[in-house]
């Protein structure tokens, strides 16, 4: 008798499911999508009602042939792809290419790859949900319309290889607008007066470090000090002078008990944010590891086991069975006092959340991270432990803290009428609750808490030091990949499955970069190219780049998935908007390729002004006398936007093929050495790595020492000459063609 055929996406998932189902089933992996839109053309017949033209990619031809053969031999076909729109679409494509005519085709859906969940799904199969398929196709066509119609315009007006995207361009816009907010920010100076106070040690005793605490000047003469009350050092110092010889006494103590509630279990975006903050993992890496944990990991004699539930979700819901297991585990490990009265319910805060799945959680809390550590690599273990702890704490009792506010009266000897009131706050953990599993920081349950020593009203205190402290208001922080995802989620832009690819795309396209290239959770800033492309798109495609428009389109896709809307009218409305803006942009968008942006830099060869032009590898300084003078230079921008030329390093090497001198050139992958006898000799070789550096006229804004040009694995950058005492670095904002 022919076996039943089960088709999944990946070999790892196939191994886990094969182990669960046993004999009578053949499990085959499709290796992801088996069909896609063609790369060489739009692949959408707009006139016929936005009908997509799908092709089988060359690298999937062999997989498709094998699937067709197995479908012909099978008695029944079960499609067990992931439980979301993308998984539904993959299942539909498999049916289209294998054509299992006359044979039963079942769709099975499970949110965790565990024996109970898989068996339950196979007991209750369903038909393909064409509403979900239509929603996925609509998203794919929308993205194709934007990418394949706007991108060629950017090739024509700027340079080839650029791309626009319906969501990616909105993400770049957020980064650009935040950078401009930072540049326009004017810091405001203010001062505070703060006192380090201590309990009076007993006679003959020594002061203990834990008896010292800090208080801030809160009011003078009964009038509360505003944040910007003390604007200058002179004003702060005048108060310090008045307090010379003052006595300090505890006037009031206020204590209250507060609860700190646990956090909800992870959804896709919060997992990416916490993995970035705590583990330093970028979103793309986080999702790849989570996929491995979901599909199954070999656990020795236990075999392949799915360790977490499906990781693309915007729901904080948890199944009653999982909650009951967690409550039993918590009671066994810490006692009944660590359990809330009833299982908690968390409301999602995501705009337009679909809530079709559970939250991300371990498939069993009894599978403790340390017990399976030997079977996981470092990042798998760290991410699994994070998910395990986050879920477990979400089912625990709140922490109870005692907060204390101490008002301390300072009486100067010279003026007994004028009262200076200082205030100190602190808290103590009275019952740790969920903090035993998920502390706020690396320092344990009390990390981040300020402590006060035991104080009594009327108690006299010693002054350790009185400090006038200068402060400045700070600009809004740059987005990191994690906080950018949070902002997109808050605005209802994108979906759990799209966040990580968006982050990778905008970096790979060169529109944004990490401030510290080697630090994976470093803040993002736009490149010169990112500024340019964003400004062009916002100016000529205001609707497509509008935050509300993009969010509303996500809502329409959700309605297609639920069957409330039809795919074609949504695509027609979008295309009308896009076509109108595209027609205007064709004639009105400036031609950057032919522009020459003036600068204050003078050509050292002929004395004429230099201008910024755009080449195939980005912007560069070019003599305005071109083609008579062909001098060209790299440049960097200072934080104030000033253009500063940068010298290429000199080399004394000769071409090993013809003996001509070698020169330093720049290509799309950075510096390289090229023979000066080109085009007769086109020999090139990589630029030698090392600590070569050239002086510049730029000054380090942190310590005042000169900046030098250095080269690292990611290309040239400006670094303080005072390294390692000062580790300030600055990117080279632009590049020139080789």
XYZ file of C-alpha atoms in Angstrom:
738
model
C 0.000 0.000 0.000
C 1.299 3.427 -0.919
C 2.494 5.590 1.936
C 0.960 8.898 2.920
C 3.182 11.806 1.893
C 3.849 14.710 4.257
C 5.503 17.813 2.804
C 7.226 20.422 5.008
C 9.707 23.206 4.256
C 12.977 22.066 5.820
C 14.942 18.854 6.438
C 15.162 19.588 10.193
C 11.387 19.831 10.486
C 11.050 16.712 8.312
C 13.277 14.715 10.691
C 11.250 15.770 13.738
C 7.868 14.988 12.141
C 9.086 11.670 10.690
C 10.067 10.629 14.197
C 6.597 11.544 15.527
C 4.504 9.911 12.762
C 6.504 6.712 12.380
C 5.778 4.124 9.681
C 3.131 4.637 7.037
C 4.254 8.194 6.325
C 6.954 9.547 4.021
C 8.101 13.059 4.989
C 9.714 15.258 2.335
C 11.135 18.800 2.507
C 10.316 21.362 -0.202
C 13.296 23.528 0.845
C 11.049 26.594 1.121
C 9.158 28.067 -1.826
C 9.001 25.962 -4.988
C 7.730 28.793 -7.219
C 8.351 32.525 -7.383
C 7.874 35.531 -9.610
C 10.587 35.810 -12.292
C 13.634 37.921 -11.458
C 14.106 39.387 -14.940
C 10.693 41.067 -15.320
C 7.672 42.339 -13.407
C 5.861 39.005 -13.685
C 2.422 40.521 -13.009
C -0.206 41.010 -15.727
C -1.772 44.252 -14.545
C -4.323 44.490 -17.359
C -5.650 40.970 -16.717
C -6.397 41.723 -13.060
C -2.914 41.529 -11.491
C -2.394 37.907 -12.413
C 1.067 36.743 -11.271
C 3.284 34.614 -13.503
C 5.135 32.071 -11.388
C 8.208 30.111 -12.438
C 10.152 27.296 -10.802
C 13.628 28.640 -9.938
C 16.480 26.717 -11.518
C 17.821 25.606 -8.129
C 14.415 24.108 -7.236
C 13.877 22.078 -10.429
C 15.336 18.906 -8.932
C 13.275 19.280 -5.725
C 10.085 19.746 -7.760
C 10.798 16.647 -9.868
C 11.267 14.573 -6.723
C 8.075 15.959 -5.156
C 6.102 15.118 -8.313
C 7.419 11.566 -8.278
C 6.508 11.078 -4.618
C 3.050 12.628 -5.081
C 2.353 10.155 -7.891
C 3.273 7.230 -5.613
C 1.475 8.477 -2.470
C -2.057 7.584 -1.431
C -2.691 10.904 0.344
C -0.834 14.216 0.602
C -0.501 16.217 3.831
C 0.830 19.773 3.589
C 2.468 20.631 6.929
C 4.131 23.940 6.118
C 4.363 26.764 8.682
C 1.109 28.068 10.212
C 1.032 31.532 8.604
C 0.286 33.181 5.262
C 3.703 32.338 3.880
C 3.303 28.696 4.886
C -0.185 28.577 3.357
C 1.173 30.022 0.109
C 4.032 27.490 0.017
C 1.486 24.686 0.460
C -0.639 26.075 -2.413
C 2.403 26.374 -4.693
C 3.331 22.761 -3.938
C -0.148 21.660 -5.046
C 0.167 23.745 -8.226
C 3.509 22.268 -9.296
C 2.878 18.633 -8.270
C -0.728 18.403 -9.581
C -2.009 15.610 -7.280
C -5.177 15.119 -9.336
C -7.700 12.714 -7.854
C -5.779 12.252 -4.603
C -6.851 13.610 -1.208
C -4.869 16.738 -0.241
C -4.958 17.824 3.416
C -3.610 20.908 5.159
C -2.357 20.337 8.710
C -1.395 23.179 11.032
C 0.437 23.026 14.353
C 2.197 25.747 16.351
C 4.767 23.504 17.988
C 6.613 20.506 16.560
C 5.853 18.135 19.426
C 4.184 14.689 19.335
C 0.873 15.822 20.912
C 0.541 18.893 18.660
C 1.502 17.029 15.462
C -0.817 14.085 16.142
C -3.706 16.403 17.000
C -3.184 18.305 13.743
C -3.218 15.099 11.704
C -6.452 14.038 13.409
C -8.094 17.316 12.276
C -6.792 18.262 8.811
C -8.471 21.018 6.796
C -8.523 22.363 3.252
C -6.168 25.052 1.982
C -7.286 28.525 3.081
C -7.321 30.511 -0.163
C -7.965 33.753 1.712
C -4.541 33.412 3.355
C -3.007 32.528 -0.014
C -4.617 35.595 -1.604
C -3.288 37.831 1.190
C 0.252 36.513 0.679
C -0.020 36.947 -3.091
C -1.348 40.473 -2.653
C 1.629 41.410 -0.449
C 4.040 39.858 -2.928
C 2.447 41.720 -5.870
C 2.380 45.029 -3.978
C 6.073 44.704 -3.180
C 6.816 43.690 -6.778
C 4.936 46.731 -8.171
C 6.957 49.087 -5.988
C 10.302 47.356 -6.409
C 10.123 46.746 -10.143
C 8.623 50.124 -11.098
C 10.366 52.600 -8.787
C 13.785 50.908 -8.716
C 14.433 51.341 -12.484
C 13.673 55.042 -12.053
C 16.378 55.232 -9.365
C 18.789 53.423 -11.707
C 18.061 56.045 -14.352
C 18.288 59.075 -12.060
C 21.014 57.991 -9.603
C 22.819 54.733 -10.412
C 22.171 51.063 -11.093
C 21.739 48.541 -8.303
C 19.500 50.693 -6.106
C 16.132 49.488 -4.892
C 12.924 50.809 -3.367
C 10.501 48.825 -1.252
C 7.014 49.414 0.070
C 8.076 48.846 3.704
C 11.875 49.058 3.493
C 11.741 52.653 2.192
C 9.442 53.649 5.064
C 11.952 52.112 7.506
C 14.766 54.148 5.926
C 12.592 57.263 6.211
C 12.274 56.723 9.963
C 16.063 56.484 10.321
C 16.666 59.583 8.168
C 14.091 61.687 10.008
C 15.507 60.664 13.378
C 19.030 61.621 12.212
C 17.773 65.049 11.183
C 16.057 65.462 14.536
C 19.392 64.769 16.193
C 21.251 67.198 13.909
C 18.694 69.972 14.569
C 18.666 69.399 18.320
C 20.058 72.237 20.429
C 21.129 70.993 23.879
C 19.991 73.026 26.867
C 22.305 73.400 29.830
C 21.085 73.016 33.395
C 22.648 72.354 36.798
C 21.738 70.388 39.911
C 23.111 70.464 43.426
C 23.558 66.986 44.872
C 24.822 65.799 48.229
C 26.480 62.550 49.196
C 25.259 61.930 52.741
C 26.017 59.213 55.272
C 24.767 57.873 58.569
C 26.901 59.034 61.482
C 29.155 56.098 62.458
C 29.116 54.955 66.081
C 31.916 56.214 68.362
C 35.148 54.555 67.357
C 33.484 52.955 64.350
C 34.226 53.472 60.653
C 31.846 54.601 57.955
C 30.586 51.710 55.847
C 30.143 52.139 52.069
C 26.501 50.994 52.300
C 25.745 53.874 54.694
C 26.478 56.484 52.003
C 23.717 57.633 49.634
C 22.984 60.539 47.304
C 20.252 63.159 47.620
C 19.286 65.914 45.168
C 18.331 69.481 46.082
C 14.531 69.459 45.774
C 13.311 72.845 47.050
C 14.505 76.150 48.510
C 12.336 77.996 50.996
C 9.439 75.665 50.250
C 9.531 76.328 46.489
C 10.273 73.287 44.321
C 13.181 73.661 41.905
C 12.237 73.195 38.270
C 14.469 71.186 35.962
C 15.949 74.317 34.376
C 15.873 76.488 37.514
C 19.657 76.531 37.800
C 20.915 77.542 34.362
C 24.565 78.322 35.083
C 27.464 77.093 37.152
C 27.483 80.397 39.031
C 23.895 79.857 40.234
C 24.669 76.324 41.394
C 27.906 77.396 43.065
C 26.104 80.191 44.923
C 23.871 77.579 46.582
C 26.876 75.400 47.418
C 28.527 78.422 49.058
C 25.376 79.101 51.121
C 25.362 75.510 52.340
C 28.913 75.737 53.667
C 28.815 74.329 57.201
C 25.126 73.340 57.009
C 23.650 70.589 59.161
C 21.642 67.774 57.563
C 18.711 66.094 59.265
C 16.091 63.581 58.099
C 12.819 65.516 58.065
C 10.321 62.999 56.653
C 10.338 59.357 55.607
C 7.616 57.928 53.373
C 7.436 54.235 52.659
C 5.011 52.407 50.435
C 4.727 48.916 49.039
C 4.481 48.607 45.243
C 4.096 45.678 42.881
C 6.190 45.148 39.793
C 4.300 42.954 37.372
C 5.926 40.377 35.099
C 6.289 41.000 31.383
C 4.143 39.204 28.801
C 5.674 36.251 26.941
C 7.545 37.012 23.745
C 6.010 37.882 20.423
C 8.229 38.172 17.335
C 9.119 41.841 17.764
C 9.819 41.687 21.509
C 11.945 38.567 21.029
C 14.037 40.420 18.447
C 14.338 43.453 20.724
C 15.378 41.524 23.834
C 17.753 39.250 21.910
C 19.411 42.390 20.571
C 19.555 44.130 23.957
C 20.585 41.199 26.113
C 22.416 38.884 23.703
C 23.661 41.261 20.992
C 21.939 39.228 18.271
C 20.629 41.067 15.184
C 17.008 40.306 14.223
C 17.907 38.151 11.213
C 20.218 35.959 13.269
C 17.625 35.729 16.048
C 14.962 34.460 13.651
C 17.261 31.892 12.045
C 18.139 30.449 15.455
C 14.497 30.504 16.534
C 13.569 28.614 13.349
C 16.081 25.906 14.290
C 14.639 25.650 17.801
C 11.098 25.445 16.406
C 11.828 22.828 13.737
C 13.690 20.499 16.053
C 17.073 19.854 17.654
C 18.611 16.426 18.251
C 18.562 15.760 22.011
C 20.516 12.512 22.204
C 18.304 9.506 22.994
C 15.187 11.701 22.927
C 15.729 12.297 19.214
C 14.768 15.428 17.319
C 12.530 17.700 19.407
C 10.910 21.050 18.667
C 11.922 23.239 21.615
C 9.754 26.339 21.090
C 6.402 27.219 19.561
C 6.100 29.050 16.242
C 8.226 32.189 16.346
C 6.346 34.451 13.886
C 3.460 35.720 15.959
C 1.990 38.938 17.325
C -0.181 37.230 19.959
C 0.542 37.029 23.691
C -2.028 34.254 24.199
C -0.928 31.042 25.927
C -2.723 27.688 25.804
C -4.359 26.572 29.083
C -2.323 23.337 29.012
C 0.955 25.268 28.811
C -0.155 27.571 31.644
C -1.084 24.628 33.851
C 2.277 22.943 33.221
C 4.085 26.196 34.057
C 2.125 26.635 37.301
C 2.947 23.085 38.383
C 6.648 23.629 37.620
C 6.742 26.966 39.502
C 5.047 25.510 42.566
C 7.467 22.560 42.611
C 10.575 24.711 42.188
C 9.812 27.855 44.244
C 6.596 27.176 46.143
C 2.960 28.210 45.845
C 3.718 31.781 46.983
C 5.341 32.410 43.578
C 2.056 31.717 41.767
C -0.580 34.376 41.039
C -4.138 33.613 42.105
C -5.125 32.654 38.559
C -3.269 32.271 35.251
C -2.545 35.759 33.836
C -4.007 37.036 30.566
C -1.984 39.576 28.567
C -3.523 41.975 26.081
C -1.549 42.625 22.923
C -0.368 46.189 22.322
C 0.513 45.669 18.675
C -1.394 47.770 16.156
C -3.501 45.558 13.859
C -2.341 42.377 15.598
C -3.642 39.202 13.959
C -3.381 37.083 17.132
C -3.730 33.862 15.149
C -1.053 32.026 17.137
C 0.215 31.585 20.648
C 3.027 33.613 22.115
C 6.552 32.264 21.722
C 7.206 29.794 24.537
C 9.092 26.566 25.255
C 7.174 23.450 24.262
C 7.804 22.163 27.791
C 9.023 24.190 30.789
C 10.382 20.952 32.242
C 13.003 20.973 29.507
C 15.286 23.325 31.453
C 18.033 25.099 29.492
C 20.938 23.713 31.511
C 19.649 20.158 31.095
C 19.938 20.341 27.284
C 22.878 22.725 27.013
C 25.190 20.005 25.695
C 22.979 19.564 22.608
C 22.822 23.257 21.651
C 25.423 25.603 20.235
C 26.162 28.814 22.131
C 23.580 31.040 20.448
C 20.894 28.345 20.429
C 21.348 27.899 24.176
C 21.296 31.633 24.911
C 18.160 32.243 22.869
C 16.352 29.192 24.231
C 17.209 30.211 27.798
C 15.891 33.729 27.117
C 12.590 32.374 25.736
C 12.295 29.850 28.586
C 12.877 32.472 31.286
C 10.603 35.056 29.671
C 7.696 32.607 29.442
C 8.166 31.237 32.943
C 8.285 34.702 34.551
C 5.129 35.686 32.667
C 3.236 33.035 34.654
C 4.648 34.039 38.065
C 3.543 36.342 40.856
C 4.496 40.035 40.824
C 7.552 41.216 42.740
C 6.867 43.308 45.844
C 9.135 46.261 46.503
C 9.223 48.762 49.334
C 9.896 52.258 48.054
C 11.275 54.885 50.414
C 11.367 58.654 49.919
C 13.558 60.571 52.376
C 13.307 64.364 52.697
C 16.454 65.804 54.264
C 16.566 69.328 55.651
C 19.795 71.288 55.231
C 20.149 74.306 57.530
C 22.994 76.689 56.692
C 24.570 78.305 59.748
C 24.431 81.812 58.250
C 20.698 81.892 57.432
C 18.444 79.804 59.649
C 15.354 81.189 57.893
C 16.159 79.752 54.440
C 15.458 76.029 54.239
C 17.077 73.764 51.670
C 15.307 70.457 51.192
C 17.115 67.483 49.621
C 15.344 64.319 48.502
C 16.629 60.755 48.202
C 14.711 57.754 46.930
C 15.389 54.058 47.112
C 13.686 50.711 47.134
C 14.174 47.256 48.571
C 12.886 43.968 47.147
C 10.646 42.443 49.806
C 9.420 39.520 47.673
C 11.242 38.756 44.414
C 8.386 36.997 42.621
C 9.133 36.738 38.897
C 12.510 38.459 39.400
C 14.038 35.154 40.537
C 13.716 34.008 36.918
C 13.929 37.212 34.886
C 15.889 39.984 36.626
C 15.931 43.435 35.091
C 19.657 43.336 34.463
C 22.777 41.257 34.794
C 23.287 42.112 38.456
C 20.475 39.990 39.873
C 16.977 40.703 41.131
C 17.861 44.135 42.467
C 19.799 45.359 39.435
C 18.988 48.981 38.738
C 17.457 49.579 42.191
C 18.780 52.372 44.438
C 19.194 51.477 48.074
C 18.945 53.683 51.118
C 20.417 52.731 54.490
C 17.989 52.396 57.431
C 16.991 55.957 58.383
C 14.880 57.512 61.129
C 13.042 60.825 61.189
C 15.083 63.430 63.047
C 18.347 61.570 62.427
C 21.382 63.800 61.850
C 23.550 62.903 58.855
C 27.157 63.562 57.857
C 27.933 65.422 54.650
C 30.478 63.520 52.555
C 30.543 65.965 49.639
C 28.379 68.632 48.008
C 28.410 68.649 44.234
C 27.291 71.239 41.675
C 26.691 69.073 38.579
C 26.307 70.187 34.981
C 23.780 68.503 32.666
C 22.592 68.916 29.099
C 19.337 67.802 27.538
C 19.938 65.024 25.057
C 18.590 64.495 21.543
C 16.360 61.509 20.809
C 18.492 58.367 20.476
C 19.253 56.796 17.121
C 17.273 53.710 16.267
C 18.878 50.339 16.696
C 17.531 47.489 14.602
C 15.483 46.415 17.623
C 13.992 49.847 18.376
C 13.313 50.431 14.671
C 11.296 47.204 14.632
C 9.421 48.433 17.713
C 8.596 51.717 15.953
C 7.375 49.926 12.824
C 5.255 47.639 14.970
C 3.811 50.589 16.914
C 2.775 52.249 13.656
C 1.229 49.036 12.301
C 3.789 48.777 9.483
C 5.096 45.359 8.469
C 4.358 42.014 10.050
C 6.295 39.527 12.223
C 7.632 37.679 9.184
C 8.915 40.881 7.522
C 10.849 42.691 10.271
C 14.153 40.800 10.087
C 14.375 40.826 6.242
C 13.701 44.583 6.230
C 16.589 45.238 8.645
C 18.978 43.156 6.554
C 17.847 44.736 3.266
C 18.302 48.383 4.258
C 21.829 47.635 5.482
C 22.801 45.510 2.483
C 21.573 48.215 0.099
C 23.850 50.712 1.837
C 21.019 53.024 2.961
C 21.820 52.733 6.663
C 24.844 51.555 8.597
C 25.729 50.675 12.139
C 27.581 53.420 14.016
C 29.988 50.766 15.273
C 30.323 48.333 12.387
C 31.491 45.402 14.505
C 28.814 45.800 17.181
C 25.697 43.945 16.076
C 23.242 45.959 18.207
C 24.899 49.301 17.452
C 22.628 52.274 16.597
C 21.796 52.891 12.934
C 22.445 56.048 10.960
C 21.679 56.839 7.335
C 24.471 56.934 4.793
C 24.852 59.696 2.234
C 23.075 57.373 -0.192
C 20.294 56.767 2.325
C 19.664 60.503 2.703
C 19.600 60.973 -1.063
C 17.260 58.070 -1.891
C 14.911 58.923 0.967
C 14.623 62.560 -0.106
C 13.926 61.593 -3.709
C 11.271 59.046 -2.759
C 9.524 61.217 -0.161
C 9.415 64.157 -2.600
C 8.015 62.187 -5.543
C 6.115 59.303 -3.890
C 4.493 61.005 -0.891
C 1.595 58.540 -0.640
C 3.651 55.373 -1.053
C 6.114 56.625 1.617
C 3.378 57.865 3.954
C 3.294 56.072 7.310
C -0.507 55.999 7.538
C -0.887 54.826 3.941
C 1.509 51.929 4.560
C -0.236 51.006 7.804
C -3.662 51.091 6.116
C -2.346 48.786 3.404
C -1.344 46.280 6.091
C -4.884 46.481 7.445
C -6.303 45.746 3.983
C -4.027 42.727 3.635
C -5.385 41.453 6.959
C -8.922 41.867 5.640
C -8.018 39.888 2.525
C -6.704 37.134 4.813
C -9.997 37.078 6.726
C -12.100 37.138 3.552
C -13.534 40.616 4.228
C -11.874 42.124 1.123
C -11.029 40.864 -2.342
C -7.462 40.986 -3.592
C -7.970 42.693 -6.972
C -9.733 45.930 -5.820
C -6.996 46.516 -3.206
C -4.281 46.096 -5.851
C -6.135 48.321 -8.327
C -6.417 51.168 -5.798
C -2.765 50.903 -4.855
C -1.641 50.785 -8.474
C -3.639 53.910 -9.383
C -1.806 55.827 -6.653
C 1.571 54.406 -7.656
C 1.070 54.995 -11.401
C 0.102 58.648 -10.909
C 3.151 59.355 -8.744
C 5.405 57.374 -11.074
C 4.324 59.432 -14.103
C 5.139 62.685 -12.312
C 8.454 61.385 -10.992
C 9.609 60.359 -14.486
C 9.674 63.999 -15.561
C 10.148 65.885 -12.276
C 12.759 63.845 -10.350
C 16.167 65.465 -10.550
C 18.899 63.633 -12.439
C 21.509 63.074 -9.740
C 23.938 61.430 -12.186
C 24.420 64.716 -13.979
C 24.475 66.943 -10.910
C 27.590 68.604 -9.543
C 27.115 69.779 -5.957
C 29.458 72.720 -5.164
C 31.835 72.592 -2.175
C 34.436 74.859 -0.544
C 37.239 72.417 -1.413
C 39.813 73.659 -3.927
C 41.458 71.337 -6.443
C 45.131 71.035 -5.545
C 46.017 70.333 -9.199
C 44.437 73.282 -11.024
C 42.999 75.531 -8.310
C 39.378 75.302 -9.455
C 36.563 74.452 -7.017
C 35.778 70.790 -6.477
C 32.245 69.418 -6.680
C 30.500 66.291 -5.424
C 29.475 63.891 -8.164
C 27.915 60.448 -8.016
C 29.604 57.462 -9.594
C 28.856 53.773 -9.702
C 30.396 53.345 -6.240
C 28.849 56.396 -4.616
C 29.694 60.104 -4.231
C 33.198 61.528 -4.652
C 34.988 64.864 -5.014
C 35.692 65.789 -8.615
C 37.359 68.857 -10.109
C 34.809 71.206 -11.671
C 37.226 71.524 -14.593
C 36.585 67.926 -15.704
C 37.443 66.613 -18.303
C 40.422 69.029 -18.621
C 41.364 68.235 -14.997
C 40.579 64.675 -13.907
C 41.539 65.061 -10.264
C 39.209 63.158 -7.936
C 39.309 62.594 -4.194
C 37.612 60.633 -1.449
C 35.943 62.741 1.209
C 34.299 62.534 4.593
C 31.740 64.754 6.244
C 32.238 66.222 9.689
C 29.302 66.102 12.133
C 28.503 69.675 11.053
C 28.241 68.573 7.415
C 31.536 70.089 6.263
C 33.203 68.272 3.348
C 36.773 67.196 4.093
C 38.975 65.581 1.419
C 40.910 62.457 2.376
C 44.211 61.434 0.855
C 44.635 58.006 -0.668
C 47.526 56.071 0.887
C 50.692 55.992 -1.177
C 52.100 52.607 -2.213
C 55.466 51.709 -3.704
C 54.422 48.324 -5.060
C 54.763 47.360 -8.719
C 52.634 45.155 -10.906
C 53.991 41.600 -10.965
C 52.732 41.182 -14.539
C 54.145 44.230 -16.330
C 56.281 46.038 -13.749
C 54.285 49.302 -13.811
C 53.534 51.140 -10.546
C 50.404 50.118 -8.687
C 47.843 52.708 -7.561
C 45.142 52.626 -4.910
C 41.616 52.514 -6.353
C 38.206 52.121 -4.803
C 35.534 49.732 -6.011
C 32.177 48.663 -4.663
C 33.908 46.421 -2.114
C 36.431 48.999 -0.892
C 40.071 49.783 -1.659
C 42.197 47.686 -4.003
C 45.466 47.995 -5.936
C 45.319 48.393 -9.725
C 48.028 48.610 -12.353
C 48.557 52.151 -13.695
C 49.219 50.670 -17.150
C 45.471 50.132 -17.659
C 43.876 49.350 -20.094
C 46.947 47.548 -21.510
C 47.337 45.737 -18.174
C 44.269 45.203 -16.016
C 45.975 43.405 -13.145
C 44.520 44.099 -9.679
C 44.981 42.686 -6.219
C 43.490 43.282 -2.755
C 44.608 46.284 -0.778
C 47.049 45.120 1.923
C 45.461 45.161 5.370
C 47.334 46.632 8.282
C 47.649 49.690 10.443
C 48.409 52.195 7.652
C 47.083 55.591 8.556
C 47.201 59.133 7.183
C 46.839 62.377 9.052
C 43.830 64.603 8.451
C 42.852 68.122 9.420
C 39.917 66.790 11.455
C 39.934 67.032 15.265
C 38.443 64.495 17.675
C 35.324 65.989 19.252
C 35.879 63.960 22.428
C 39.494 64.737 23.351
C 40.716 67.368 20.863
C 43.512 65.266 19.352
C 43.959 64.915 15.567
C 41.931 62.276 13.726
C 43.720 59.858 11.390
C 42.457 57.749 8.496
C 42.715 54.040 9.233
C 41.599 50.918 7.435
C 39.792 47.941 8.879
C 37.958 44.927 7.579
C 34.959 47.142 6.721
C 36.995 49.748 4.835
C 38.542 53.096 5.815
C 37.380 55.118 8.821
C 38.470 58.086 10.911
C 39.932 57.263 14.321
C 41.353 59.352 17.130
C 45.148 59.388 17.160
C 44.939 59.012 20.940
C 43.823 55.365 20.719
C 43.600 53.337 22.974
C 43.042 56.114 25.569
C 40.382 57.613 23.286
C 38.459 55.121 21.147
C 36.388 57.633 19.192
C 35.821 56.655 15.551
C 33.832 58.176 12.745
C 32.608 56.718 9.521
C 33.733 57.818 6.082
C 30.398 59.037 4.874
C 30.976 58.781 1.154
C 33.047 56.956 -1.424
C 34.377 57.706 -4.835
C 34.658 55.548 -7.909
C 37.887 53.722 -8.605
